[in-house]
Every structure is written in C-alpha cells, then in structure tokens.
Amino acid sequence: MIRATEDQEYYELSSPTALPKASGFLWNEQMMVHMNCRGYAVAQFMQPEPAKYSHAPNLEAKTFMQPEQPYYAHHPGRFLYVKDEESGALFSAPYEPVRVLPDQYTFAIGKHQLVWKLEHNGIGVEMSLSLPRVDAMELWRVRVTNLSGQKRNLSIYPYFTVGYMSWMNQSGEYNEALQAVVCSSITPYQKYQEYDRIKRLKDRTFLLADRQPTAWEVNNEAFEGEGGISAPSAILQERLSKGEARYETPVAVLQYSLSLEPGEEQEYRFLFGPAKDEQEITRVRQSYFLDRNSAGEDGFVQAEREYAEYIREGRGSIAIHTPDPDFDNFVNHWLPRQMYYHGQTNRLTTDPQTRNYLQDQMGMSYIKPKMARAAFLTALSQQIVSGAMPDGIILHEEAELKYINQVPHTDHCVWLPVCLSTYLDETNDYGILEELVVFAESEEVASVHEHINRAMDWLLQARDERGLNYIDQGDWCDPMNMVGYKGKGVSGWLTIASAYAFMIWAEICERSGQLQNSEEYRLAAQETNAVINEYLWDGNWYARGITDDNVVFGISEDQEGRIYLNPQGWSLLSGAADLEKQQKLIRAVEEQLETPYGVEKLAPAYTAMREDVGRVTQKHPGTAENGSVYNHAAAFYIYALYAVGEREDAYRLLRKMLPGPDQEDILRRGQLPVFIPNYYRGAYRQIPHTAGRSSHLFNTGTVPWVYRCLIDGLFGLQGNREGLQVKPQLPADWQEASVTRWFRGVELQIEMKREAGVSATQVYVDGRHLVDGIIRDLNSDAGEVKVMVKLPVAEME
Amino acid sequence: MIRATEDQEYYELSSPTALPKASGFLWNEQMMVHMNCRGYAVAQFMQPEPAKYSHAPNLEAKTFMQPEQPYYAHHPGRFLYVKDEESGALFSAPYEPVRVLPDQYTFAIGKHQLVWKLEHNGIGVEMSLSLPRVDAMELWRVRVTNLSGQKRNLSIYPYFTVGYMSWMNQSGEYNEALQAVVCSSITPYQKYQEYDRIKRLKDRTFLLADRQPTAWEVNNEAFEGEGGISAPSAILQERLSKGEARYETPVAVLQYSLSLEPGEEQEYRFLFGPAKDEQEITRVRQSYFLDRNSAGEDGFVQAEREYAEYIREGRGSIAIHTPDPDFDNFVNHWLPRQMYYHGQTNRLTTDPQTRNYLQDQMGMSYIKPKMARAAFLTALSQQIVSGAMPDGIILHEEAELKYINQVPHTDHCVWLPVCLSTYLDETNDYGILEELVVFAESEEVASVHEHINRAMDWLLQARDERGLNYIDQGDWCDPMNMVGYKGKGVSGWLTIASAYAFMIWAEICERSGQLQNSEEYRLAAQETNAVINEYLWDGNWYARGITDDNVVFGISEDQEGRIYLNPQGWSLLSGAADLEKQQKLIRAVEEQLETPYGVEKLAPAYTAMREDVGRVTQKHPGTAENGSVYNHAAAFYIYALYAVGEREDAYRLLRKMLPGPDQEDILRRGQLPVFIPNYYRGAYRQIPHTAGRSSHLFNTGTVPWVYRCLIDGLFGLQGNREGLQVKPQLPADWQEASVTRWFRGVELQIEMKREAGVSATQVYVDGRHLVDGIIRDLNSDAGEVKVMVKLPVAEME
C-alpha cells in the first residue's frame, strides 16, 4: 500500500482513503503548495506577506499554518472530473470531490513533483504538479488515456478552486484571447493609508490552458447547481454554459470533449497562480506556452527541468547505506529536502522567529553554507547594542513582527553560538568571527566575535539574584507566558541552555585564539551549572522553572506537567548533570516521557489552565507544546544522548521520529515518511487512542537537529579545525554501514564494520591507521577519499 | 409558491430550491440567528464582542456581516437526517445537506419563530426555531409524524454544526448526566494580557436534549466518513458509535430510533447555544427542561411564549389598510419588526457608527421612545467639547472603535437634529433639550440644547474658505476615503446636509423658545444654500464633492460616477434647490439612477479605481455603495420627494424597495419581503443580468426612513407641538386608505377617502372640520379618536 519507488525518487500510496491526509509539498523562491492525496490543496505565495490565490469558500482568517488542519467538501483543491459521454458515469481525480474509488490508484510524492495515476472504467488519468524555480504558479499536466478496447467519448473538466476572494470586489471570466480564466479581486481595505500597499498586490488568479477548451464555467454557483460539488449540475449538461462571476464566488472549470481510440492518449497542461494584471498573464502565456528555447523546449518544459535541478541542489552532506533501508531512504532523500526547504524559504514568513531562523540556517550549513553565513550576519545586524536579540528577524523592509513575535522571549541569544558551531564545524570558516557587523538602531559596528560576547553577557545579566535566567513571557518551545511576566519568574531550561551556550562559545573562542574570553565563559558555564544544581535538581530530574511567586514547577510534586523534556537533555550537554544525575534523568525520561511515537515534551499533559504557568497549559492535551511528541525538543534530546554516549537510547528515539516500516504505524500517524512533522500527538498515557497522530505541519526546527544527530552522533563524522573527526555510535545490532560524506569539497567513502577482536574504534585512510580518528589534510583536488572504520563487536544492551 | 399566511403572521415559501437564499432572522437581547430556507445558519452572540458557537469548518476571519454571503456544503447549519430503517432511504430536513426534494415543503418565516414543514415518503417533519427573550441559545422543536398507512421504523438524527472552534484547544463529548453534547474550546491568544479577557468567554457549545438519545456522534470525521456530509457513513450503520472529539472538529449529532404507528407523532426539543462551563449548562437544563411554573409550563414553553411577547412589544405606531395588500403586510408586520431589531440590538455591535446609532434610535422613537431618549443622551455624552461627534458610540466599557470606525468621517453631527426631530415630533418631549449631559474626556456639563448648538457650530467651522464642508476620509454612505485626506477636499453632500441640519435645528430652537439660536441657524442654512448653488450646481444636478486637488466630481463631465443620489435628495430638503432646480434634478435622477429595483446611489458605477475619490470606486460595480440600489440613500431620497410634494414619484420608488407581488420579481431579488436589505445590486445599465439581487443583509439605516416616509409623507400623520398634523399624500390611484395611528397614548382611527367636489384635503374629527388639519387636545384617557380625511379626486399623472 505504501512504498518507496526503486529509485527512491517517489514515495507511493495506493489508496486515497487509507491515509486521507497523506500529503506532499513543493516550494520555490516565492511560494509553497501542500497537496494531499485526495486533491485538496493549501498554497501560499509571498508579496511580501503570505497570500492566497486559491481561497476557502468563506472569509478565512489570516494566521500562521495550523496543525491537523481539517479538510471539508469545499476546501480548496485541484480536481479533474471525468464524464463518459455515453453512459454519463462520472468520477474525479485524484479522488475528491466525487469520491468514486478508482480501480487503480497511486499517489506518488516526488522530490520535485507530485503525481497521481489512476484508472477507472478503462480510463487512465495521470495528473502531475511541479513548480517553476522562481515564479509563483503551479505547473499542471493532465494525461487521459483510453485503456479500454473500444473508442471512448469523454468530457474532462479540470477544476481549480478560486473561492471567496474578497467582499469588496471579485469577479471572474474566461478570456478567449489569453485562453485563460482570469479572476479579479481587490484586497479589502478601509484606511486610505493601506491603499499604497494593496494596490501593488497580485489580486488576480489565473488558469492558463495550453489549448482552447470546448466550454468553461467561472461561476461556482452555476457550476454546482443543486448537484453540489460532488455531482455538479453543470456537468449533467452537454456543455458548460460559459458563465462568468460578477461578485459571486468564482471557480475555474474548463471542459474538454474528446474522443479516444483504444490506446490513445491526450495531454493537457495548465498554469494556475496569482498575477497583478492581464499584462502579467499575457507575459506568462508567452514565456511558458509560446516561446521556445534552442532545444525546442517551451517555457513549461524548461521550468519543470529547472525546478528539478533546483531541488537537486539541496542535496545533503551524507548519503548512507545501513541495515535499515527505510531509514536510509529518509536520510538520503527526504531529510535534506526538508532542511533545504527551511533554509530556502525561512518558512514563508517575512519575520521568522530568531531561534527558528538561526536553526534553519544551521541546517543550511550542510547544504549551502554561504547562505547560512549570510543569514548569521543578517541576524546579528538586528541585535541591539545591549546584546539582546530581537524576537524575529525582519527579512523584508515592509515586514513587521507578527503573532508570537510580539511576545517577548528571552532565549534567542542562546542559539547564536549553538547554531554557529555547526557552521564552523562544517566549513572551518573561523574568519566569519572577524566580520564587522552593525547593531540595530545604532551606528556601532563590531566583529561577530564581539556581537556574540555581548549576547552571552546579556544572558549573564538577565538573571535574578540566585543566578537563574528570567523567562519574561516565554522561551523556547513552551509558550509559558505567565511564569515570569511580572519580572521575577525564571526559566530552568534557559539557565541550563545558557550554561551550554557559554560552554560552546568558550570552545569556539579557544579555537579562534580568544583565550581570555574562552576562560571567562567556561567559568560562567561552571558557575551556572552549580546554580542549576542548587536550585533546579528535583531528585531525579531538573525542574522547568520557578514562577514570579517562587513556585518551582516541572517537579515530582506536580500532578500535571511533572517532568519537562528540555531541561533534561540540555543538562546532559551543559555539564550540569554528573554521571549519577545523567542516569537518573535518562531513566525518568524513559519512564515518563517515552512513548511508541517518540519522547513527549512534558507529562502528564495539562488538562486545565495553571495560571502561574500560562498558555501551554491551555493547549489541547497532547498537541503542540502540551505533552505532544514535539519533535524539535525530541531531536535535541537525542542529540544530547549521543553527546553522552547513549547510542542505543538515541537510535531508538531517532527511529521513532519516523513512521516505522510497518504500515500500521504509518496509518496510526496518518502520514507518509516524506517529512518530519512538528509533532505527533502525545498524552499517550492519558489519551492513548489519539496518540501518535501527525500534525501534518512540515515547518519545524527538528530537521537540522536530526541531521546533527547523524553527523555528530550516529555516524560520528563531525568537522573540526583540523579536519574530520570520525567517531561513529552505531547501534549495537548494526554490523556495518557505509556513508558517503561530502565535506569541505571532498567526497569521503566511509565503510564501517564491526570486527571481532577490535576493542575500540579504529579509523583507516588508505590503510593508514589514524590514532585520534581525525582525517586531516583534506584536499578537494585529490579525488575521493576511502575510509575504513573498524568497530568492536557490540554487546547488545 | 410564495405567500403570506391569512393571519399574516408568517411569510411562506413552498420550495427549498427556487429561492435558495430565502431567509428569516430572530434576535434577542444577546444574540441573532439568521437562517435560510435550506437549513444553513449564521448566528452570533455578544460577550461583549460578537462571537460564535457554531463555526465554519476552517478558521474564519472575524469581520462585520458580509453581503451576498456564499453558502457551501459545510456552512454551519441545523439539519435533521431521517432514515427509514427498513428501506435505508435517507432524506434531510429542511433540505440540506442530503438535498432530496421533499414531496411537500413549507418554510414559514414568522415574527417570533421560523418553521419548516415537510413531507417525504409518508413521513412528516416539522422543525421550528425560537429564542428566549434574554439568554443566548436556540430553542428547537422537531416533530416527526407517520403520515403513511403502515408502521414505520425510523432513525432521526438532529445535526447541529459545532465546527472548527479553535486551533489551541477543542474537544467534544456527550455528557450522559446532562443529556447533552458539550464541546469545549479555548479562544486562542498569545499575549498574557489577553488572558483576563478570554478566560471569561463562553467557549463551550452545548446541545441539550429533552430526552436521552439512542446514540450520538461528536466527532465530525467519524460521522461523515467517506460518505461526506450529504450521505454520512455513520448513518449507514445501525447505531452511531458514541464517539468524541479530541482536538478534531466536533459536531453534535444525536440518533433517536423510533417506531411510529400510522398517524403517530413524536416531538423532541433541543437547546443549542454557548456556555461558560458545565455549571451553566446544568442550570440551563434545570430551568428549561426540569423546573415548571404554576401553570405547569416548563422553562422552554415559557421562553417561547415570552419571546413572542417580546416581539409583540415591537409594534409600530401605525397599522394600515390600503389598496396594496402586500404593502400593508410589510408595513404592518415586517417593517416595525426590522426597526425594532435595530433599536434593540444596535446591530449586535458594541461600537455602532454614530450615524447608525442615531438613526436606529430615531426609529425607536416610534416604538419605545424612552429607549430612544436614553440613547440620544448616551450619544451626546460621547461628544467632545469642540462639538465634534466620535465615529462610533461605545456601548460597553470594554468596547473600542473597530473597522470603519477607525476612519475619520465628518458627517456625524448632521444626524443629531435630523434624528432628534422625529423623537420630538412623536413625543413632544422638548424637555429633553434641557437635560444636562457631560462631554467626553472633560468635566464640562451642558444642556442637550447647548450640545447640539456646538455640533452645528462644529459643522460651521469645519469648512474651507468657500464655506464648503471638509470631507476628511469620508462621510455618509460613500466610503470616499481619498477625496479629502490631505485636508482640502470637501463634500458637496455634507455641505447640503449641514444646511438641512441647520434648518431643522433652527425649527427646533424656534419651537423651544430659543429664538436667537433659531435665527442664527436659519441664517446659516441660507448662507450655506447660497454657497452650494455657487460651487456645486452642475446645470442639472448637484456635484458630489471637490477633491484635495480641486477637481469637482459627480458631474456631467464624468464618465463614471457622473451623478450621485445623496446631494440631490438633501438639496430638496435643505432649500438649496429652487423649483426649477428641483425639477431638473428629479428628472436627472429618474433618467440616470432609477431602475426597476429602485434608485441607484450613483451612476454609472465605477469599474476602475479613481485615485482622487477612493475606496468606493474599488467596490464591485453594483454592490454596496458603488452604484447599488442602496436603500438607505434611496429611502432618504423618497423622504425628500414627499417633502416637496412629489407623491407619485415617491410612492413608485417606495414600492420598488420591496419585492413586488409578482413572483418573478421576488425570484430576481432572491429574497422574501420580510426585511429590506441594505442594497439590491445596481449598475442596472452596465450589468443588467445581476441587477436587482438582494444583499441579504438586514442591518440598514433604511427602515426608520421608510417609516418616516409613511408617517410624515405618504399618510401625513406627523406630530408637532400642538398635536397631530394630518396631511396625506396618497398616490393618485388610491381611492381610499385607513390607518390606525398610535400617538402619544391615543389610538386614532383614520379613514381617508377621495371624494368628488373636494378641492383640498379636509380633516374631520367626530364630524368637526379642522381647518389646519391639526388634531389638538389628544387625551389618552378619552379612548379611540375617529378621523375622517376627505381628499380631492386626483388626476392621474
């Protein structure tokens, strides 16, 4: 039912009903489209804020992307109705809205295109979606084949939702000269001050066809009639009535009547997207359908090819072959793709949260380090002179801080050294530390080194008399807006994270010759760790924080929110937890937070508001931050397990982040393993029957941390100043694995094998044993490097 | 197909498909519900801002009520699925979502309840909706009758949309103890400052049943399955599976399995609405279903009765009997009801626009003058010391100015004397002028008289050097936000309206003994009229305004927006237009603005943005203010026609405001004549095929002006300081009419008849001829007064 193709270019699903929300997504430099197996779509483009060209049937709220989004009959979609002109039988591809189960069905999620192939009543339909590299529009192919033994007379009706564009002005009509449905609207506004902005918006939606249709309908009400969207009255007629929409809800439906001999096929191509005006649509038609390049390709074909190339540019820095083929497929194909998406689009926002921006670009260090470098400098140029980082990074001159970025969070500085360290490991570009960067709202300019010193100093001063970091209205991944809004509450996690950041920064300082700073921040880390152990250790794990009214929470006495994941993992890294504490807290996490679907962010999930903690306690138990398997936090915890050598626990949890090879697990989660969602439903012990479900949201800081788990942990192929440190932590039951590692311009072929008689990891390059496991003198001109790693035969735990 | 019942308590429609948006509405002190004939619903309640308890399937934008609202498969609704347990046949009442045409169908819009009666396959279904007088909840009765000759085994499934409540937290379950579906959510918020507000909201939706169901389903996805909302998979099963919603979209569906002998019936009652918590639902259950009063009624029955009484309290101040029975029905039953709704609810907003608030309360002068009085004082208490009125009147301490009320408009002062004059005519309560009222943001207190003087003085000074009134970012009923935002543009209409306001105020001053003020404002009116004629007369009509860049618009040179209605009607009243100008402009309106559906607000409708005029020119041609038959403006124009004695034109246009007696006209407009919509689609000469359609919005300042047209114009029964001035202007083809007029506590029975030989109107009370037509010495203890009015036989025009 669910499988990867042999070339692993596609993930395939063979039923539209078994996994009804199964979906794939495509993006380019201006847009994103998320389509599910049944034909429903969520698409947005940037101008500069996210906007839609295919709307809901009502006036939808503008908001951030929602988890577990519900679909409904008139949810925006892309469909093809197919009518047999003789029998009158009707079905639709991919499945919605007629919902006739086809005889054969495949939904294939590719890296650069989505494909549906189906057969019904002797008719084959193939639909595919790709994007151009730059323009905001969808490239659709529809192929109809007569698979039966006799001639068939059909009408096909490509259907593209336009929806409720605007209460102020909307209309739609078919433009014969353009061979296009053109729907127009004006974004509603009331204050004249907004006019300059709205008049520049792409308020038109077009559907351009590569050939003249037999008929069309642009008026949704006229199209549906009493039959409704699942059996439109207009389709019962021989011809659509060429209607237009005048303030009514528009739709773009074309009719092509065709006769197919046995075996004959016809292909149609469409462009669907937003435009400013008819001139723009005319230009699009010219360049995609009329102009041809020297190879005879029109713009459509060229765009598909260029888009495939664009996606290929997003290759990761490892390719693996292990005893776990599903894992290999995900790591080799889908994980870097998701990471690339984050780095390229910054989640289609103009004001990414600072921590998200830094982590997304941390991931980009493995793919396009130059982009990561530029992004780090952009972020630092918005730091204020005190060292504080803003809540979001403004990426467009018209952008402003929105939604959660209007709530002051205190953790952003932590991420600077943490994320930069990956960039440095991967590139060895310590020169970035000498770059001069301005401060926001200031004339002052300082080196990156000085910028990060100030960020660390800011964390050192934003503390109470005990030395614990203030939480203000929130920190990472727990929207705890009421712990510290009165100015006294502190964050356990943030204090621990600060200690880790000081340590990381001390190491970077040491490696870059800033020995005094190094010593200073190492001392700060130690002192912070001491404070942590004095105030936050609860006996078996670390507390999450202390409220304005001095109530410690995330402790054994609490009935709900007794243990939080984040303080535990980070304390493994900061050095706060000694060996005994490490074992205790790892056991506590396993007992209280681990589930078949991963490790939960807190437990037991809150079922009622706790007014001294705040918003997290009002989220639905098991979703988002309230007790879900929040993969971002989980990935960090796994990273920490690798850091302290807990390879078996780490791999077990890592594997749970992806749906398992068994179909039941995939069904449970409701998602194909083509991306890691931001969460799986948690509250496993409280609400077992919903636990494990995917949020279906692919925006998440999880992915670069999974990549770091692989590079720094599982395969142990992390860069340092001298070269590549090889130090794998394969799970005990893997006898071997091979990895191709692209690193600083060199391709390394690394074979890892367990061998009897080997007592510790041994690294060989061209037969030469490297005692410290560091491969030095990498030369990008010298061709492929062959590495052999011998590992002891493991005792199974 | 469409008819009023004989007792005229209901308007009936006998098909769910002919007039698919046909709708009725109910309201009470906390809520409003607008239901269409097919079962779709729009409901909101105040807490204090408008909120929903039955949601769309997606995250809907919070906005003002939208015109021509589209319906779609999953639009919120109230349905009853009926399944024959033997044949499996399924239909739904009223019509959605199964869309099986019943054998018999009636949708009856009553004044205090909405009723659907239908028969299908030998099963009768009656559904009715009423409201309590105060509580925000719906009272539903469902009666199922076996009309066939044999025993029938059925399952019925009352279905109430709950929808997508919140992305933060939502769930639903059936509570056996309460016999209720209880769905819970938390209104999403991100800033802790919002928590104090959201924690008090009624975030639960309940469906309380008067008897235990056989089974239920609260999970929408589980209910629909692959069958979708039109053939839910769960209904194919013998029993609903008693599911719950955990973050999924909730729905409230109950199943009752029943066996009915021939002729047998069963009745079920339900309460559907919002609640704060389970305690509140428990209390509702107790008081509506369990407690009984001394008459043995439970709370449900009592609430229905009280609601009917509440609506009856909204009787108008005339009842008419004319040669036009459709007109009679509308005027006697529906017009005062719509006026009462406005006065009682202020359109379910906490910050009604000042002009709307004053006009809605002007209407209340005819129904509950004490409420109107209090409202005028409330409005004046928000006037600032300069005399300027705010853009909205704040009715709740937590309210703030929203939407269009954030855009500065300059016309609000005009409405004070204009609306107050009706209150004074109706009540003779000139004492209100001596009431002392504070100013906003000030310690200063002044009499109403002084308040209005200052409002007039404000209008006198907010003018340019020519004496024309600045428009700033807009004035009445034309959102012309770019005419004067630079501070120079002026409004032709507002200048004319100011002259009218000065005149009205001068008259009030005179009648209240403020002779010096009277003279002063009469002079101001004259001077203003002179300025108007100097700068705004275009040869055949008055211009609409002059932009910041000194461009006169709304003139014969313009290709679009050549003539605007408002300046014309008001100039008839202000005295600006002499007899010659009156005839010219009336002809211009008739030729350019009159259509079969009424008189348009401007023509030709703008088809493209005109950047020196602004937003109106971006509205869809023919809708809202851009060339629609905007009934508010039209009613005022009709009022002005009566004022200058143009009784035939006036009645013709008045009659066009209501769908005509012929069904075709009703179908064209898409609306039953139970309320006047804010507009009918216009642009009749440009887009004839959509012209005439109703906006389906019943919030409009039209209704009190129509009432004034009747009282002051058509029937000529206007109050003055001495009593009641009788001066009818019946259309020529009416030979007689009778009116009951309730006035200052007296009931007058007035017979109007044309008689040969009568050369001018003659008024008789008890046979006594009143030469000036004024009925004096009205005594509320003296019983009914009989009035005979003799009219000349009219020459037909």
PDB file of N, CA and C in Angstrom, chain B residues 19 36 123 126 178 332 362 364 384 407 499 529 675 677 701 717 754 782 784:
ATOM      1  N   LEU B  19     -35.688  29.692  -4.306  1.00  0.00           N
ATOM      2  CA  LEU B  19     -35.164  30.934  -3.740  1.00  0.00           C
ATOM      3  C   LEU B  19     -34.145  30.503  -2.683  1.00  0.00           C
ATOM      4  N   ASN B  36     -31.447  30.256   6.618  1.00  0.00           N
ATOM      5  CA  ASN B  36     -32.070  30.242   5.302  1.00  0.00           C
ATOM      6  C   ASN B  36     -32.983  29.034   5.157  1.00  0.00           C
ATOM      7  N   ILE B 123     -43.518  10.475   5.609  1.00  0.00           N
ATOM      8  CA  ILE B 123     -43.059  10.970   6.918  1.00  0.00           C
ATOM      9  C   ILE B 123     -43.193  12.488   6.930  1.00  0.00           C
ATOM     10  N   GLU B 126     -41.676  18.475  11.112  1.00  0.00           N
ATOM     11  CA  GLU B 126     -41.833  19.900  11.390  1.00  0.00           C
ATOM     12  C   GLU B 126     -40.694  20.323  12.304  1.00  0.00           C
ATOM     13  N   LEU B 178     -25.993  15.120  31.806  1.00  0.00           N
ATOM     14  CA  LEU B 178     -26.650  16.348  31.325  1.00  0.00           C
ATOM     15  C   LEU B 178     -27.574  16.087  30.146  1.00  0.00           C
ATOM     16  N   ASN B 332     -47.284  46.706   8.173  1.00  0.00           N
ATOM     17  CA  ASN B 332     -47.905  46.388   9.461  1.00  0.00           C
ATOM     18  C   ASN B 332     -47.084  45.396  10.287  1.00  0.00           C
ATOM     19  N   MET B 362     -33.684  56.789  16.168  1.00  0.00           N
ATOM     20  CA  MET B 362     -34.764  57.587  15.581  1.00  0.00           C
ATOM     21  C   MET B 362     -35.956  56.665  15.303  1.00  0.00           C
ATOM     22  N   MET B 364     -36.581  53.930  16.849  1.00  0.00           N
ATOM     23  CA  MET B 364     -37.111  53.502  18.137  1.00  0.00           C
ATOM     24  C   MET B 364     -38.071  54.541  18.720  1.00  0.00           C
ATOM     25  N   ILE B 384     -17.334  65.501  21.989  1.00  0.00           N
ATOM     26  CA  ILE B 384     -16.264  66.246  22.660  1.00  0.00           C
ATOM     27  C   ILE B 384     -16.608  67.732  22.699  1.00  0.00           C
ATOM     28  N   VAL B 407     -11.753  55.131  10.799  1.00  0.00           N
ATOM     29  CA  VAL B 407     -11.528  56.060   9.700  1.00  0.00           C
ATOM     30  C   VAL B 407     -12.351  57.324   9.983  1.00  0.00           C
ATOM     31  N   ALA B 499     -26.662  72.282   5.762  1.00  0.00           N
ATOM     32  CA  ALA B 499     -27.709  73.303   5.598  1.00  0.00           C
ATOM     33  C   ALA B 499     -29.048  72.759   6.103  1.00  0.00           C
ATOM     34  N   ASN B 529     -26.823  77.353   1.715  1.00  0.00           N
ATOM     35  CA  ASN B 529     -27.510  77.063   0.452  1.00  0.00           C
ATOM     36  C   ASN B 529     -26.965  77.923  -0.692  1.00  0.00           C
ATOM     37  N   PHE B 675     -37.833  41.591   5.082  1.00  0.00           N
ATOM     38  CA  PHE B 675     -36.998  42.715   5.540  1.00  0.00           C
ATOM     39  C   PHE B 675     -36.497  43.459   4.305  1.00  0.00           C
ATOM     40  N   PRO B 677     -33.336  44.755   2.492  1.00  0.00           N
ATOM     41  CA  PRO B 677     -31.889  44.553   2.578  1.00  0.00           C
ATOM     42  C   PRO B 677     -31.162  45.880   2.449  1.00  0.00           C
ATOM     43  N   GLY B 701     -29.791  51.392   7.776  1.00  0.00           N
ATOM     44  CA  GLY B 701     -30.484  52.584   8.266  1.00  0.00           C
ATOM     45  C   GLY B 701     -31.724  52.905   7.453  1.00  0.00           C
ATOM     46  N   LEU B 717     -49.160  61.850   8.900  1.00  0.00           N
ATOM     47  CA  LEU B 717     -49.685  61.774  10.269  1.00  0.00           C
ATOM     48  C   LEU B 717     -48.570  62.102  11.258  1.00  0.00           C
ATOM     49  N   ARG B 754     -61.059  59.629  -1.228  1.00  0.00           N
ATOM     50  CA  ARG B 754     -61.199  60.673  -2.251  1.00  0.00           C
ATOM     51  C   ARG B 754     -62.683  60.896  -2.485  1.00  0.00           C
ATOM     52  N   ALA B 782     -59.281  59.319  26.786  1.00  0.00           N
ATOM     53  CA  ALA B 782     -60.572  59.537  26.135  1.00  0.00           C
ATOM     54  C   ALA B 782     -60.951  58.458  25.128  1.00  0.00           C
ATOM     55  N   GLU B 784     -60.475  55.843  21.801  1.00  0.00           N
ATOM     56  CA  GLU B 784     -60.184  55.939  20.390  1.00  0.00           C
ATOM     57  C   GLU B 784     -60.727  57.236  19.770  1.00  0.00           C
TER      58      GLU B 784
END
